[in-house]
Amino acid sequence: MKNLHPQQAWTWLQAHPDSLFVDVRMEIESLYVGRPPGVVNVPWYEYPDLQADAQKFADAVAREADGKAQAVLLICRSGKRTLDAGKALEAAGFSNVQHVVHGFEGELDEHFRRSTLSGWRFEGLPWEQM
C-alpha cells in the first residue's frame, strides 16, 4: 500500500482519473462532516455494530471496482481506518492500493479539534458537504 499525503493524493487522482476513490468512513460521517468530490462511500464499519468485517468490505469495494487491478485510493477521518481497510483489500487480491495519510480531517490538535493541523480539508483541497 502506498502512503500519499493529501496534496499528493489529489495530484495522483488527477493523473489517474480511472481510479476508484473510496471513503471508508461511516455514511453519516461522509455526508455531514464533508467529503472529497467523486468519492464512493464504502464504510469499513457502520453503526450500530461498529465492527469491521474485512471480507464484507473487500466484497463491497469489488462491486464498485472494474476489477482488482484497478487503482484504489482510500480516505477516512484521520488516516487510520484506511490502513486496516487497505490491508483487507490487498489480502483480497487488490494489487494497487493507496491511502491518504492524515485522512479528511487530520490529527487532533491540543484542543482536541481536527482540521487545524493536517488532512484533506486543512490542505484546502476540494470538498463538499450535505
PDB file of N, CA and C in Angstrom, residues 4 16 20 29 33 53 70-71 74 78-79 87-88 91 113 122 126:
ATOM      1  N   LEU A   4       0.021   8.315   0.646  1.00  0.00           N
ATOM      2  CA  LEU A   4       0.019   9.605  -0.035  1.00  0.00           C
ATOM      3  C   LEU A   4      -0.524  10.674   0.904  1.00  0.00           C
ATOM      4  N   HIS A  16      -4.730   9.902 -12.473  1.00  0.00           N
ATOM      5  CA  HIS A  16      -5.340   8.572 -12.579  1.00  0.00           C
ATOM      6  C   HIS A  16      -6.870   8.690 -12.495  1.00  0.00           C
ATOM      7  N   LEU A  20     -10.474   4.283  -8.479  1.00  0.00           N
ATOM      8  CA  LEU A  20     -11.643   4.251  -7.605  1.00  0.00           C
ATOM      9  C   LEU A  20     -11.257   4.929  -6.297  1.00  0.00           C
ATOM     10  N   GLU A  29     -20.760  10.168   8.625  1.00  0.00           N
ATOM     11  CA  GLU A  29     -19.550  10.996   8.666  1.00  0.00           C
ATOM     12  C   GLU A  29     -19.296  11.640   7.306  1.00  0.00           C
ATOM     13  N   VAL A  33     -19.940  15.569   7.746  1.00  0.00           N
ATOM     14  CA  VAL A  33     -18.656  16.205   8.025  1.00  0.00           C
ATOM     15  C   VAL A  33     -18.078  16.787   6.742  1.00  0.00           C
ATOM     16  N   ASP A  53     -15.681  -5.858   9.137  1.00  0.00           N
ATOM     17  CA  ASP A  53     -15.728  -7.185   8.535  1.00  0.00           C
ATOM     18  C   ASP A  53     -14.917  -7.072   7.250  1.00  0.00           C
ATOM     19  N   GLN A  70      -7.676  -2.479 -10.733  1.00  0.00           N
ATOM     20  CA  GLN A  70      -7.966  -1.044 -10.766  1.00  0.00           C
ATOM     21  C   GLN A  70      -7.327  -0.371  -9.554  1.00  0.00           C
ATOM     22  N   ALA A  71      -6.733   0.785  -9.775  1.00  0.00           N
ATOM     23  CA  ALA A  71      -6.137   1.543  -8.681  1.00  0.00           C
ATOM     24  C   ALA A  71      -7.236   2.016  -7.731  1.00  0.00           C
ATOM     25  N   LEU A  74      -7.913   5.193  -0.817  1.00  0.00           N
ATOM     26  CA  LEU A  74      -8.779   5.169   0.362  1.00  0.00           C
ATOM     27  C   LEU A  74      -8.587   6.420   1.208  1.00  0.00           C
ATOM     28  N   SER A  78      -8.872  10.250   9.743  1.00  0.00           N
ATOM     29  CA  SER A  78      -7.517  10.626  10.143  1.00  0.00           C
ATOM     30  C   SER A  78      -6.412   9.776   9.513  1.00  0.00           C
ATOM     31  N   GLY A  79      -6.778   8.845   8.656  1.00  0.00           N
ATOM     32  CA  GLY A  79      -5.775   8.008   8.014  1.00  0.00           C
ATOM     33  C   GLY A  79      -5.481   6.713   8.734  1.00  0.00           C
ATOM     34  N   LYS A  87      -5.167  -3.039   3.957  1.00  0.00           N
ATOM     35  CA  LYS A  87      -4.631  -4.390   4.170  1.00  0.00           C
ATOM     36  C   LYS A  87      -5.676  -5.435   3.787  1.00  0.00           C
ATOM     37  N   ALA A  88      -6.937  -5.168   4.110  1.00  0.00           N
ATOM     38  CA  ALA A  88      -8.007  -6.103   3.753  1.00  0.00           C
ATOM     39  C   ALA A  88      -8.144  -6.218   2.241  1.00  0.00           C
ATOM     40  N   ALA A  91      -5.207  -8.245   0.905  1.00  0.00           N
ATOM     41  CA  ALA A  91      -5.410  -9.664   1.232  1.00  0.00           C
ATOM     42  C   ALA A  91      -6.454 -10.291   0.321  1.00  0.00           C
ATOM     43  N   ARG A 113      -9.367  19.262  18.505  1.00  0.00           N
ATOM     44  CA  ARG A 113     -10.081  19.610  17.273  1.00  0.00           C
ATOM     45  C   ARG A 113      -9.300  19.081  16.081  1.00  0.00           C
ATOM     46  N   PHE A 122      -7.804  20.571   5.683  1.00  0.00           N
ATOM     47  CA  PHE A 122      -6.798  21.520   6.124  1.00  0.00           C
ATOM     48  C   PHE A 122      -5.949  22.004   4.949  1.00  0.00           C
ATOM     49  N   PRO A 126     -10.420  20.291  -2.691  1.00  0.00           N
ATOM     50  CA  PRO A 126     -11.862  20.338  -2.931  1.00  0.00           C
ATOM     51  C   PRO A 126     -12.639  19.365  -2.040  1.00  0.00           C
TER      52      PRO A 126
END
